[in-house]
Coordinates of C-alpha atoms in Angstrom, one line a residue:
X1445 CA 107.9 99.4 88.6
X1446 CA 106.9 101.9 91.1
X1447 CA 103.7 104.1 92.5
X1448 CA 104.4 107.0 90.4
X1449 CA 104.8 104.7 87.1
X1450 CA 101.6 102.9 87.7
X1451 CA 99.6 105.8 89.0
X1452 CA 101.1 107.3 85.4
X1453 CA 99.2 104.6 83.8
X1454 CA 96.2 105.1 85.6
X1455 CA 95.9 109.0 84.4
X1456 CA 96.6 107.7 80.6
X1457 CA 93.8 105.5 80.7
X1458 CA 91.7 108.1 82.5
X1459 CA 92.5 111.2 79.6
X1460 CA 92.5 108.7 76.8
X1461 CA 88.9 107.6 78.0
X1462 CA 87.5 110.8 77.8
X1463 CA 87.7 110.7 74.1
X1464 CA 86.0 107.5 74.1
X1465 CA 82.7 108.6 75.3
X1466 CA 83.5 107.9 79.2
X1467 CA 84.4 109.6 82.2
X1468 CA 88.0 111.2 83.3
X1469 CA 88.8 107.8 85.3
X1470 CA 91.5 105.2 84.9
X1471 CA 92.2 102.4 87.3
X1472 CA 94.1 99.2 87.1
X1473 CA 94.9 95.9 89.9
X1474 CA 98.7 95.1 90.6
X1475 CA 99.7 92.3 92.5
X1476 CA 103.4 91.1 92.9
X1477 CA 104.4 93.6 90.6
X1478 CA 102.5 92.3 87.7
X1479 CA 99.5 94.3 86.3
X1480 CA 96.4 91.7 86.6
X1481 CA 94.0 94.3 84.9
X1482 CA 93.1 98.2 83.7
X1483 CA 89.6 99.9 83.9
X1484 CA 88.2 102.9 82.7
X1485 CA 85.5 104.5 83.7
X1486 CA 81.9 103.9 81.2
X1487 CA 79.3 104.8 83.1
X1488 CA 77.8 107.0 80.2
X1489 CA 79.3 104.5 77.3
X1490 CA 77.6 101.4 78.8
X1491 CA 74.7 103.2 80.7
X1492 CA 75.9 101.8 84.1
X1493 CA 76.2 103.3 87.1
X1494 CA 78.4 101.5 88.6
X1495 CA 81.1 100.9 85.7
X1496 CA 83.2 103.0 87.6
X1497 CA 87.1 102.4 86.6
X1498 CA 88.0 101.1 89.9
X1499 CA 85.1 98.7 89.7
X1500 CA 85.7 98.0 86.2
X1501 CA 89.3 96.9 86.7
X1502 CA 88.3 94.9 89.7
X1503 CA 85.7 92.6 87.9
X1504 CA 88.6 92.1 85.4
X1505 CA 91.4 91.8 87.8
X1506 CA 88.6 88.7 89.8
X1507 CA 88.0 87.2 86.2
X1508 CA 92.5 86.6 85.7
X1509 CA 92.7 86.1 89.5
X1510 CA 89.8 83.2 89.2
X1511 CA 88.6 84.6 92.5
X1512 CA 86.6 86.9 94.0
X1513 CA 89.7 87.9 96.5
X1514 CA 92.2 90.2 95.0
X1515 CA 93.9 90.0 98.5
X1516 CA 97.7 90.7 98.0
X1517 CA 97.0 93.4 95.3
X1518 CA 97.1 96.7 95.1
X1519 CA 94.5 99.3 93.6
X1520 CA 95.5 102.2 91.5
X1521 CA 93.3 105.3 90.8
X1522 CA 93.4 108.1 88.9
X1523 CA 91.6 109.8 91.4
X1524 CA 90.3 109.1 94.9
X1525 CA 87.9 106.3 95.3
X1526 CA 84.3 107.5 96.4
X1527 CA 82.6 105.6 98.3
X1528 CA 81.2 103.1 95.5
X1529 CA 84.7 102.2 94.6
X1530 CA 86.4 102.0 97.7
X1531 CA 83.6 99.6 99.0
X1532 CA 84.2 97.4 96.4
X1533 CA 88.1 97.5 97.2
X1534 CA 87.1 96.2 100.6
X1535 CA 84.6 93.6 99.6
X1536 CA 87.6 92.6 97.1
X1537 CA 89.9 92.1 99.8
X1538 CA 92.5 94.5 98.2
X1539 CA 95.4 95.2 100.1
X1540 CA 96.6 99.1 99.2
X1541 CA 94.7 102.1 97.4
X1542 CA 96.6 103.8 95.7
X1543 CA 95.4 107.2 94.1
X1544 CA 96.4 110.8 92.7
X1545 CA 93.8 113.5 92.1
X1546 CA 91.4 113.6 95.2
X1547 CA 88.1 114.4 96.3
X1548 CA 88.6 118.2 95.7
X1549 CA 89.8 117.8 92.1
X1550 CA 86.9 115.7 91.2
X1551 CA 84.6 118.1 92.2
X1552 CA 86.3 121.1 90.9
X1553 CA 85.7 118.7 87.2
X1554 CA 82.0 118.5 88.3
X1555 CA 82.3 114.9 89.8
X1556 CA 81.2 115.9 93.1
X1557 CA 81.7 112.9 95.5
X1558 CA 82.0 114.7 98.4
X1559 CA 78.3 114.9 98.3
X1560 CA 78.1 111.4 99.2
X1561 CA 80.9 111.1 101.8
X1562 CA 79.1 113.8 103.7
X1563 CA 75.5 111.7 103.3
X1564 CA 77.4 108.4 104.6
X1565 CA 78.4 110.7 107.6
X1566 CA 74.4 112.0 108.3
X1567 CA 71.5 110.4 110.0
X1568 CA 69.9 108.9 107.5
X1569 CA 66.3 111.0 108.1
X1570 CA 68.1 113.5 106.5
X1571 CA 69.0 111.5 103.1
X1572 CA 66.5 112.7 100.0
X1573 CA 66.4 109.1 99.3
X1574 CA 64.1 107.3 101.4
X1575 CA 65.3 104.4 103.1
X1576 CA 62.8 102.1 104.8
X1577 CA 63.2 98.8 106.4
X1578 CA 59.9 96.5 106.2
X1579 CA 60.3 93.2 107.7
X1580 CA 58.1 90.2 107.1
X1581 CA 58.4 87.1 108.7
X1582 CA 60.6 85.5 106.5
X1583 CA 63.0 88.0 105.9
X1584 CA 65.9 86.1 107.3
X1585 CA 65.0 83.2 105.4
X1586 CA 67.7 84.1 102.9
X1587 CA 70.4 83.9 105.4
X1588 CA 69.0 80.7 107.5
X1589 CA 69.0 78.7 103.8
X1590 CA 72.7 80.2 103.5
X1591 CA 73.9 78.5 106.7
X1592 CA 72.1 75.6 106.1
X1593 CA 74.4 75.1 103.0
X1594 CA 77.6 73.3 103.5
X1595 CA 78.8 73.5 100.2
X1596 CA 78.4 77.2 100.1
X1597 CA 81.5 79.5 99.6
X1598 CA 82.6 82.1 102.4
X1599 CA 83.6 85.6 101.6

């Protein structure tokens, strides 16, 4: 198998989802040739933001992996990954993204993501979201009882 057959899959599962109540998104996990899982996107099925397909076919892919590290694999997308999606690539330690449609296609669907790449890219003053840092004197408690652990699992 190839790019072009598994990015082939990843635009079936993105039009078949569409009539299934989600979004036009399809993504699935390869590693070593061998297709770990598939995602769609069901943000408006399940009422979850962040069921993205990427994200989606990630939590899968970690749950037949039995890890949180997908390192080794690859990610492929229906459509570029906005910024949601391609974070949780990194945090997943995936190797290769993959994808076909971009970031000018979604928004041309009325998925505009470009939106937030160009927010990422601003001082943050400017967000509509407000964004405020209020620090007690425990706030790095969390983190001090964290290191204090030695059983505790890196990532």
């Amino acid at each position: 198998m190839n790019d072009e057959t598994f990015l082939a899959r990843a635009i079936e599962l993105a039009t078949e989802n569409v009539a299934n109540a989600g979004g036009p998104f399809g993504a699935l996990i390869v590693r070593n040739g061998r297709v770990l899982a598939e995602g769609q996107n069901r943000v408006t099925a399940t009422l979850d933001p962040t069921a993205h397909a990427e994200v989606v076919a990630i939590r899968a892919a970690c749950q037949v992996a039995k890890s949180f590290s997908l390192e080794g694999a690859t990610l492929y997308t229906s459509c570029e990954p906005c910024p949601l999606c391609l974070s949780a690539a990194l945090w997943a330690r995936i190797d290769r993204v993959v994808f076909a449609a971009d970031r000018h296609d979604a928004a041309a669907g009325g998925f505009d993501d470009r939106e937030f790449y160009e927010l990422f890219a601003r001082d943050r003053d400017t967000w509509d979201v407000r964004i405020d840092s209020v620090r007690p004197a425990n706030a790095a408690e969390p983190f001090e009882a964290w290191l204090a652990q030695e059983a505790r699992t890196d990532y």
